[in-house]
């Protein structure tokens, strides 16, 4: 992950994104919520125990980037894969120090542009999808013409 401020890269950090079965969406995501501690629960989208794919875990430094459950957050279980392979359920995983830095320096309304994830485009209706539209397309949908 590369983080830019006013066009200049200020930090780079290894990440793990969604695995092949649950790839992270491509495109512009917008941070809409921040929680220092957040419970990730697959039951929220219908995958509940005793399903072997069910999970419930507490994650630190979580920032929501889509309504369908994509977050940027700390994940100690994926540290050895960060920077080399994608193993999450769609979230962007960081180690503790990088997740804490991201949490302290990125906030509500900041854009997270996802590339090279192997996933489909983030749907325009998922959170603030108008960031994925070109300025011309965005203006074409305006009530002021």
Tab-separated table of N, CA and C in Angstrom:
chain	number	residue	atom	x	y	z
A	1	UNK	N	0.854	-1.168	0.000
A	1	UNK	CA	0.000	0.000	0.000
A	1	UNK	C	0.898	1.228	0.000
A	2	UNK	N	0.538	2.171	-0.834
A	2	UNK	CA	1.244	3.444	-0.867
A	2	UNK	C	0.269	4.530	-0.432
A	3	UNK	N	0.722	5.411	0.429
A	3	UNK	CA	-0.124	6.490	0.932
A	3	UNK	C	0.456	7.813	0.450
A	4	UNK	N	-0.417	8.601	-0.184
A	4	UNK	CA	-0.021	9.877	-0.767
A	4	UNK	C	-0.719	11.025	-0.069
A	5	UNK	N	-0.018	12.143	0.025
A	5	UNK	CA	-0.583	13.392	0.522
A	5	UNK	C	-0.160	14.493	-0.433
A	6	UNK	N	-1.145	15.165	-1.026
A	6	UNK	CA	-0.871	16.212	-2.017
A	6	UNK	C	0.054	15.720	-3.125
A	7	UNK	N	-0.157	14.473	-3.559
A	7	UNK	CA	0.598	13.920	-4.676
A	7	UNK	C	1.945	13.322	-4.327
A	8	UNK	N	2.407	13.470	-3.102
A	8	UNK	CA	3.708	12.927	-2.698
A	8	UNK	C	3.495	11.696	-1.814
A	9	UNK	N	4.235	10.613	-2.108
A	9	UNK	CA	4.117	9.416	-1.294
A	9	UNK	C	4.754	9.669	0.072
A	10	UNK	N	3.986	9.410	1.136
A	10	UNK	CA	4.480	9.629	2.494
A	10	UNK	C	4.763	8.329	3.240
A	11	UNK	N	4.206	7.223	2.752
A	11	UNK	CA	4.424	5.943	3.437
A	11	UNK	C	4.056	4.797	2.500
A	12	UNK	N	4.781	3.701	2.660
A	12	UNK	CA	4.497	2.453	1.949
A	12	UNK	C	4.496	1.338	2.981
A	13	UNK	N	3.554	0.409	2.849
A	13	UNK	CA	3.471	-0.682	3.823
A	13	UNK	C	2.928	-1.943	3.159
A	14	UNK	N	3.379	-3.119	3.607
A	14	UNK	CA	2.860	-4.368	3.051
A	14	UNK	C	1.434	-4.630	3.527
A	15	UNK	N	0.624	-5.199	2.631
A	15	UNK	CA	-0.772	-5.508	2.946
A	15	UNK	C	-1.119	-6.911	2.452
A	16	UNK	N	-2.239	-7.392	2.915
A	16	UNK	CA	-2.892	-8.560	2.340
A	16	UNK	C	-4.333	-8.144	2.094
A	17	UNK	N	-4.839	-8.453	0.894
A	17	UNK	CA	-6.228	-8.135	0.560
A	17	UNK	C	-7.027	-9.434	0.501
A	18	UNK	N	-8.215	-9.364	-0.101
A	18	UNK	CA	-9.106	-10.510	-0.180
A	18	UNK	C	-8.556	-11.636	-1.031
A	19	UNK	N	-8.718	-12.864	-0.533
A	19	UNK	CA	-8.299	-14.071	-1.254
A	19	UNK	C	-9.180	-14.259	-2.486
A	20	UNK	N	-8.840	-15.234	-3.329
A	20	UNK	CA	-9.562	-15.445	-4.581
A	20	UNK	C	-11.069	-15.611	-4.390
A	21	UNK	N	-11.489	-16.311	-3.334
A	21	UNK	CA	-12.911	-16.550	-3.100
A	21	UNK	C	-13.651	-15.299	-2.622
A	22	UNK	N	-12.925	-14.357	-2.030
A	22	UNK	CA	-13.533	-13.136	-1.488
A	22	UNK	C	-12.629	-11.940	-1.788
A	23	UNK	N	-12.446	-11.623	-3.076
A	23	UNK	CA	-11.498	-10.555	-3.419
A	23	UNK	C	-11.988	-9.169	-3.014
A	24	UNK	N	-11.043	-8.308	-2.709
A	24	UNK	CA	-11.329	-6.910	-2.404
A	24	UNK	C	-11.787	-6.223	-3.685
A	25	UNK	N	-12.828	-5.408	-3.581
A	25	UNK	CA	-13.317	-4.679	-4.752
A	25	UNK	C	-12.267	-3.690	-5.257
A	26	UNK	N	-12.220	-3.520	-6.559
A	26	UNK	CA	-11.372	-2.506	-7.193
A	26	UNK	C	-12.028	-1.139	-7.082
A	27	UNK	N	-11.224	-0.106	-7.171
A	27	UNK	CA	-11.745	1.242	-7.309
A	27	UNK	C	-11.657	2.081	-6.055
A	28	UNK	N	-12.261	3.244	-6.176
A	28	UNK	CA	-12.227	4.238	-5.104
A	28	UNK	C	-13.191	3.854	-3.991
A	29	UNK	N	-12.646	3.707	-2.797
A	29	UNK	CA	-13.407	3.473	-1.579
A	29	UNK	C	-13.228	4.723	-0.710
A	30	UNK	N	-14.176	4.989	0.154
A	30	UNK	CA	-14.095	6.158	1.025
A	30	UNK	C	-14.264	5.707	2.473
A	31	UNK	N	-13.384	6.169	3.343
A	31	UNK	CA	-13.485	5.814	4.755
A	31	UNK	C	-14.739	6.465	5.339
A	32	UNK	N	-15.610	5.622	5.923
A	32	UNK	CA	-16.884	6.118	6.437
A	32	UNK	C	-17.065	5.907	7.933
A	33	UNK	N	-16.166	5.153	8.563
A	33	UNK	CA	-16.282	4.890	9.996
A	33	UNK	C	-14.920	4.469	10.526
A	34	UNK	N	-14.648	4.803	11.783
A	34	UNK	CA	-13.393	4.422	12.444
A	34	UNK	C	-13.721	3.843	13.809
A	35	UNK	N	-13.140	2.697	14.106
A	35	UNK	CA	-13.313	2.070	15.417
A	35	UNK	C	-11.968	1.507	15.854
A	36	UNK	N	-11.499	1.881	17.027
A	36	UNK	CA	-10.232	1.351	17.530
A	36	UNK	C	-10.326	-0.156	17.757
A	37	UNK	N	-11.508	-0.641	18.116
A	37	UNK	CA	-11.777	-2.073	18.283
A	37	UNK	C	-13.106	-2.371	17.611
A	38	UNK	N	-13.130	-3.403	16.768
A	38	UNK	CA	-14.341	-3.719	16.019
A	38	UNK	C	-14.461	-5.232	15.886
A	39	UNK	N	-15.659	-5.761	16.061
A	39	UNK	CA	-15.885	-7.200	15.928
A	39	UNK	C	-16.326	-7.505	14.506
A	40	UNK	N	-15.513	-8.305	13.804
A	40	UNK	CA	-15.841	-8.782	12.463
A	40	UNK	C	-16.623	-10.082	12.643
A	41	UNK	N	-17.837	-10.137	12.112
A	41	UNK	CA	-18.723	-11.281	12.338
A	41	UNK	C	-19.385	-11.689	11.030
A	42	UNK	N	-19.075	-12.890	10.553
A	42	UNK	CA	-19.639	-13.364	9.287
A	42	UNK	C	-21.151	-13.568	9.364
A	43	UNK	N	-21.715	-13.670	10.541
A	43	UNK	CA	-23.178	-13.791	10.666
A	43	UNK	C	-23.882	-12.540	10.134
A	44	UNK	N	-23.185	-11.400	10.088
A	44	UNK	CA	-23.816	-10.178	9.590
A	44	UNK	C	-24.182	-10.301	8.119
A	45	UNK	N	-23.559	-11.245	7.406
A	45	UNK	CA	-23.950	-11.481	6.011
A	45	UNK	C	-24.380	-12.929	5.785
A	46	UNK	N	-24.859	-13.580	6.853
A	46	UNK	CA	-25.505	-14.876	6.722
A	46	UNK	C	-24.646	-16.116	6.839
A	47	UNK	N	-23.367	-15.981	7.149
A	47	UNK	CA	-22.499	-17.148	7.318
A	47	UNK	C	-22.277	-17.336	8.814
A	48	UNK	N	-23.075	-18.224	9.394
A	48	UNK	CA	-23.081	-18.411	10.844
A	48	UNK	C	-22.647	-19.828	11.204
A	49	UNK	N	-22.146	-20.022	12.436
A	49	UNK	CA	-21.836	-21.372	12.899
A	49	UNK	C	-23.099	-22.238	12.795
A	50	UNK	N	-22.977	-23.492	12.452
A	50	UNK	CA	-21.747	-24.291	12.416
A	50	UNK	C	-21.020	-24.282	11.069
A	51	UNK	N	-21.371	-23.376	10.162
A	51	UNK	CA	-20.683	-23.308	8.874
A	51	UNK	C	-19.179	-23.159	9.109
A	52	UNK	N	-18.355	-24.004	8.482
A	52	UNK	CA	-16.905	-23.896	8.692
A	52	UNK	C	-16.309	-22.585	8.182
A	53	UNK	N	-17.043	-21.852	7.354
A	53	UNK	CA	-16.554	-20.560	6.859
A	53	UNK	C	-16.915	-19.415	7.802
A	54	UNK	N	-17.657	-19.710	8.860
A	54	UNK	CA	-18.066	-18.676	9.819
A	54	UNK	C	-16.857	-18.198	10.621
A	55	UNK	N	-16.901	-16.924	10.988
A	55	UNK	CA	-15.850	-16.365	11.836
A	55	UNK	C	-16.416	-15.227	12.675
A	56	UNK	N	-15.760	-14.977	13.755
A	56	UNK	CA	-16.043	-13.834	14.628
A	56	UNK	C	-14.718	-13.483	15.284
A	57	UNK	N	-14.217	-12.294	14.977
A	57	UNK	CA	-12.927	-11.898	15.537
A	57	UNK	C	-12.924	-10.410	15.849
A	58	UNK	N	-12.207	-10.065	16.876
A	58	UNK	CA	-12.050	-8.668	17.263
A	58	UNK	C	-10.794	-8.135	16.590
A	59	UNK	N	-10.947	-7.039	15.864
A	59	UNK	CA	-9.831	-6.440	15.130
A	59	UNK	C	-9.599	-5.019	15.627
A	60	UNK	N	-8.338	-4.636	15.667
A	60	UNK	CA	-7.957	-3.291	16.101
A	60	UNK	C	-7.765	-2.373	14.892
A	61	UNK	N	-7.912	-1.085	15.129
A	61	UNK	CA	-7.606	-0.034	14.156
A	61	UNK	C	-8.391	-0.226	12.858
A	62	UNK	N	-9.703	-0.365	12.968
A	62	UNK	CA	-10.574	-0.683	11.827
A	62	UNK	C	-11.204	0.569	11.234
A	63	UNK	N	-11.069	0.702	9.916
A	63	UNK	CA	-11.699	1.806	9.191
A	63	UNK	C	-12.510	1.226	8.033
A	64	UNK	N	-13.834	1.465	8.067
A	64	UNK	CA	-14.742	0.927	7.045
A	64	UNK	C	-14.524	1.658	5.721
A	65	UNK	N	-14.423	0.879	4.628
A	65	UNK	CA	-14.261	1.479	3.301
A	65	UNK	C	-15.365	1.061	2.329
A	66	UNK	N	-16.294	0.212	2.755
A	66	UNK	CA	-17.469	-0.104	1.933
A	66	UNK	C	-18.574	-0.628	2.838
A	67	UNK	N	-19.806	-0.527	2.365
A	67	UNK	CA	-20.931	-1.024	3.156
A	67	UNK	C	-21.022	-2.542	3.145
A	68	UNK	N	-20.376	-3.187	2.186
A	68	UNK	CA	-20.466	-4.652	2.153
A	68	UNK	C	-19.411	-5.316	3.031
A	69	UNK	N	-18.742	-4.553	3.879
A	69	UNK	CA	-17.886	-5.138	4.897
A	69	UNK	C	-16.396	-5.059	4.658
A	70	UNK	N	-15.943	-4.256	3.730
A	70	UNK	CA	-14.506	-4.086	3.531
A	70	UNK	C	-13.988	-3.007	4.482
A	71	UNK	N	-12.900	-3.342	5.150
A	71	UNK	CA	-12.253	-2.450	6.103
A	71	UNK	C	-10.753	-2.462	5.838
A	72	UNK	N	-10.058	-1.451	6.319
A	72	UNK	CA	-8.607	-1.487	6.484
A	72	UNK	C	-8.417	-1.689	7.977
A	73	UNK	N	-7.700	-2.757	8.371
A	73	UNK	CA	-7.539	-3.024	9.798
A	73	UNK	C	-6.314	-3.888	10.079
A	74	UNK	N	-5.954	-3.909	11.336
A	74	UNK	CA	-4.863	-4.748	11.821
A	74	UNK	C	-5.329	-6.204	11.811
A	75	UNK	N	-4.442	-7.101	11.378
A	75	UNK	CA	-4.740	-8.534	11.466
A	75	UNK	C	-3.448	-9.285	11.749
A	76	UNK	N	-3.227	-9.685	12.998
A	76	UNK	CA	-1.990	-10.383	13.342
A	76	UNK	C	-1.875	-11.754	12.677
A	77	UNK	N	-3.029	-12.332	12.268
A	77	UNK	CA	-3.005	-13.665	11.654
A	77	UNK	C	-2.491	-13.666	10.222
A	78	UNK	N	-2.432	-12.508	9.578
A	78	UNK	CA	-1.984	-12.458	8.184
A	78	UNK	C	-0.636	-11.758	8.009
A	79	UNK	N	0.053	-11.439	9.088
A	79	UNK	CA	1.313	-10.685	8.989
A	79	UNK	C	2.314	-11.391	8.080
A	80	UNK	N	2.422	-12.704	8.176
A	80	UNK	CA	3.412	-13.414	7.344
A	80	UNK	C	3.036	-13.398	5.861
A	81	UNK	N	1.765	-13.152	5.522
A	81	UNK	CA	1.347	-13.067	4.122
A	81	UNK	C	1.350	-11.628	3.594
A	82	UNK	N	1.371	-10.653	4.484
A	82	UNK	CA	1.302	-9.260	4.052
A	82	UNK	C	2.503	-8.920	3.168
A	83	UNK	N	2.188	-8.395	2.003
A	83	UNK	CA	3.222	-8.062	1.032
A	83	UNK	C	3.506	-9.173	0.051
A	84	UNK	N	2.883	-10.351	0.252
A	84	UNK	CA	3.173	-11.471	-0.659
A	84	UNK	C	1.940	-12.212	-1.149
A	85	UNK	N	0.870	-12.288	-0.369
A	85	UNK	CA	-0.322	-13.007	-0.836
A	85	UNK	C	-1.575	-12.442	-0.169
A	86	UNK	N	-2.704	-12.672	-0.823
A	86	UNK	CA	-3.992	-12.174	-0.355
A	86	UNK	C	-4.761	-13.296	0.325
A	87	UNK	N	-5.122	-13.099	1.590
A	87	UNK	CA	-5.722	-14.175	2.368
A	87	UNK	C	-6.970	-13.754	3.161
A	88	UNK	N	-7.418	-12.513	3.026
A	88	UNK	CA	-8.525	-12.037	3.865
A	88	UNK	C	-9.882	-12.359	3.242
A	89	UNK	N	-10.934	-11.945	3.941
A	89	UNK	CA	-12.305	-12.091	3.459
A	89	UNK	C	-12.717	-10.869	2.625
A	90	UNK	N	-11.761	-10.033	2.246
A	90	UNK	CA	-12.039	-8.845	1.447
A	90	UNK	C	-11.457	-7.576	2.044
A	91	UNK	N	-11.084	-7.645	3.311
A	91	UNK	CA	-10.498	-6.479	3.971
A	91	UNK	C	-9.039	-6.298	3.554
A	92	UNK	N	-8.518	-5.123	3.844
A	92	UNK	CA	-7.100	-4.836	3.659
A	92	UNK	C	-6.450	-4.962	5.026
A	93	UNK	N	-5.572	-5.953	5.165
A	93	UNK	CA	-4.927	-6.264	6.438
A	93	UNK	C	-3.557	-5.622	6.537
A	94	UNK	N	-3.254	-5.122	7.731
A	94	UNK	CA	-1.962	-4.518	8.056
A	94	UNK	C	-1.443	-5.113	9.356
A	95	UNK	N	-0.139	-4.978	9.597
A	95	UNK	CA	0.381	-5.360	10.912
A	95	UNK	C	-0.030	-4.278	11.922
A	96	UNK	N	0.213	-4.512	13.194
A	96	UNK	CA	-0.266	-3.608	14.232
A	96	UNK	C	0.292	-2.189	14.081
A	97	UNK	N	1.590	-2.064	13.885
A	97	UNK	CA	2.197	-0.726	13.801
A	97	UNK	C	1.671	0.044	12.590
A	98	UNK	N	1.561	-0.613	11.434
A	98	UNK	CA	1.060	0.064	10.236
A	98	UNK	C	-0.427	0.387	10.357
A	99	UNK	N	-1.197	-0.519	10.952
A	99	UNK	CA	-2.628	-0.265	11.131
A	99	UNK	C	-2.858	0.914	12.073
A	100	UNK	N	-2.057	0.984	13.123
A	100	UNK	CA	-2.185	2.100	14.054
A	100	UNK	C	-1.807	3.412	13.360
A	101	UNK	N	-0.735	3.407	12.552
A	101	UNK	CA	-0.352	4.609	11.809
A	101	UNK	C	-1.479	5.026	10.865
A	102	UNK	N	-2.023	4.053	10.121
A	102	UNK	CA	-3.114	4.339	9.183
A	102	UNK	C	-4.299	4.946	9.936
A	103	UNK	N	-4.661	4.348	11.065
A	103	UNK	CA	-5.789	4.815	11.865
A	103	UNK	C	-5.571	6.248	12.364
A	104	UNK	N	-4.352	6.556	12.759
A	104	UNK	CA	-4.050	7.884	13.291
A	104	UNK	C	-3.935	8.943	12.198
A	105	UNK	N	-3.641	8.547	10.969
A	105	UNK	CA	-3.379	9.511	9.900
A	105	UNK	C	-4.430	9.563	8.803
A	106	UNK	N	-5.321	8.598	8.758
A	106	UNK	CA	-6.371	8.569	7.734
A	106	UNK	C	-7.714	8.664	8.447
A	107	UNK	N	-8.653	9.382	7.840
A	107	UNK	CA	-9.916	9.586	8.530
A	107	UNK	C	-11.120	9.600	7.629
A	108	UNK	N	-12.242	9.924	8.219
A	108	UNK	CA	-13.508	9.948	7.508
A	108	UNK	C	-13.398	10.829	6.264
A	109	UNK	N	-13.845	10.271	5.142
A	109	UNK	CA	-13.820	10.993	3.876
A	109	UNK	C	-12.570	10.781	3.058
A	110	UNK	N	-11.511	10.222	3.640
A	110	UNK	CA	-10.300	9.944	2.858
A	110	UNK	C	-10.570	8.804	1.880
A	111	UNK	N	-9.978	8.902	0.708
A	111	UNK	CA	-10.186	7.921	-0.357
A	111	UNK	C	-9.094	6.861	-0.311
A	112	UNK	N	-9.518	5.599	-0.420
A	112	UNK	CA	-8.618	4.454	-0.522
A	112	UNK	C	-8.847	3.859	-1.905
A	113	UNK	N	-7.889	4.026	-2.800
A	113	UNK	CA	-7.995	3.537	-4.180
A	113	UNK	C	-7.393	2.140	-4.240
A	114	UNK	N	-8.232	1.130	-4.507
A	114	UNK	CA	-7.772	-0.257	-4.561
A	114	UNK	C	-7.489	-0.639	-6.013
A	115	UNK	N	-6.269	-1.137	-6.245
A	115	UNK	CA	-5.874	-1.629	-7.562
A	115	UNK	C	-5.280	-3.025	-7.402
A	116	UNK	N	-5.256	-3.773	-8.493
A	116	UNK	CA	-4.587	-5.084	-8.538
A	116	UNK	C	-5.087	-6.069	-7.491
A	117	UNK	N	-6.367	-6.025	-7.163
A	117	UNK	CA	-6.907	-6.945	-6.159
A	117	UNK	C	-7.445	-8.228	-6.771
A	118	UNK	N	-7.754	-8.197	-8.072
A	118	UNK	CA	-8.394	-9.339	-8.714
A	118	UNK	C	-9.898	-9.346	-8.536
A	119	UNK	N	-10.423	-8.374	-7.803
A	119	UNK	CA	-11.860	-8.317	-7.553
A	119	UNK	C	-12.597	-7.482	-8.577
A	120	UNK	N	-13.923	-7.526	-8.508
A	120	UNK	CA	-14.731	-6.684	-9.398
A	120	UNK	C	-14.691	-5.234	-8.939
A	121	UNK	N	-15.177	-4.352	-9.791
A	121	UNK	CA	-15.271	-2.931	-9.461
A	121	UNK	C	-16.248	-2.743	-8.294
A	122	UNK	N	-15.907	-1.869	-7.354
A	122	UNK	CA	-16.829	-1.542	-6.277
A	122	UNK	C	-18.080	-0.939	-6.906
A	123	UNK	N	-19.263	-1.482	-6.604
A	123	UNK	CA	-20.489	-0.930	-7.204
A	123	UNK	C	-20.676	0.537	-6.816
A	124	UNK	N	-21.195	1.313	-7.733
A	124	UNK	CA	-21.353	2.751	-7.508
A	124	UNK	C	-22.280	3.023	-6.325
A	125	UNK	N	-23.205	2.118	-6.028
A	125	UNK	CA	-24.147	2.303	-4.929
A	125	UNK	C	-23.568	1.914	-3.570
A	126	UNK	N	-22.376	1.319	-3.547
A	126	UNK	CA	-21.799	0.840	-2.292
A	126	UNK	C	-21.020	1.953	-1.608
A	127	UNK	N	-21.668	2.627	-0.678
A	127	UNK	CA	-21.125	3.732	0.087
A	127	UNK	C	-21.048	4.984	-0.787
A	128	UNK	N	-19.869	5.522	-0.998
A	128	UNK	CA	-19.737	6.765	-1.765
A	128	UNK	C	-19.173	6.470	-3.149
A	129	UNK	N	-19.869	5.659	-3.905
A	129	UNK	CA	-19.374	5.187	-5.196
A	129	UNK	C	-19.211	6.259	-6.250
A	130	UNK	N	-19.763	7.452	-5.999
A	130	UNK	CA	-19.600	8.499	-7.007
A	130	UNK	C	-18.142	8.884	-7.198
A	131	UNK	N	-17.258	8.486	-6.275
A	131	UNK	CA	-15.822	8.722	-6.467
A	131	UNK	C	-15.282	7.898	-7.628
A	132	UNK	N	-16.007	6.849	-8.023
A	132	UNK	CA	-15.541	6.007	-9.126
A	132	UNK	C	-15.964	6.561	-10.480
A	133	UNK	N	-16.794	7.567	-10.487
A	133	UNK	CA	-17.254	8.184	-11.733
A	133	UNK	C	-16.277	9.265	-12.192
A	134	UNK	N	-16.155	9.402	-13.508
A	134	UNK	CA	-15.373	10.523	-14.034
A	134	UNK	C	-16.144	11.810	-13.743
A	135	UNK	N	-15.456	12.932	-13.753
A	135	UNK	CA	-16.104	14.216	-13.507
A	135	UNK	C	-17.211	14.468	-14.527
A	136	UNK	N	-16.961	14.128	-15.785
A	136	UNK	CA	-17.961	14.312	-16.849
A	136	UNK	C	-19.195	13.471	-16.569
A	137	UNK	N	-18.997	12.181	-16.205
A	137	UNK	CA	-20.143	11.314	-15.897
A	137	UNK	C	-20.883	11.801	-14.657
A	138	UNK	N	-20.148	12.262	-13.662
A	138	UNK	CA	-20.767	12.756	-12.450
A	138	UNK	C	-21.637	13.976	-12.755
A	139	UNK	N	-21.112	14.907	-13.565
A	139	UNK	CA	-21.867	16.088	-13.930
A	139	UNK	C	-23.102	15.748	-14.749
A	140	UNK	N	-22.992	14.707	-15.580
A	140	UNK	CA	-24.138	14.298	-16.412
A	140	UNK	C	-25.309	13.840	-15.553
A	141	UNK	N	-25.049	13.348	-14.355
A	141	UNK	CA	-26.118	12.914	-13.461
A	141	UNK	C	-26.638	14.008	-12.552
A	142	UNK	N	-26.104	15.212	-12.682
A	142	UNK	CA	-26.476	16.323	-11.828
A	142	UNK	C	-27.891	16.829	-12.139
A	143	UNK	N	-28.571	17.337	-11.135
A	143	UNK	CA	-29.886	17.942	-11.335
A	143	UNK	C	-29.745	19.319	-11.993
A	144	UNK	N	-28.549	19.888	-11.940
A	144	UNK	CA	-28.292	21.188	-12.548
A	144	UNK	C	-27.662	20.948	-13.906
A	145	UNK	N	-28.344	21.271	-14.961
A	145	UNK	CA	-27.818	21.002	-16.312
A	145	UNK	C	-27.832	22.233	-17.160
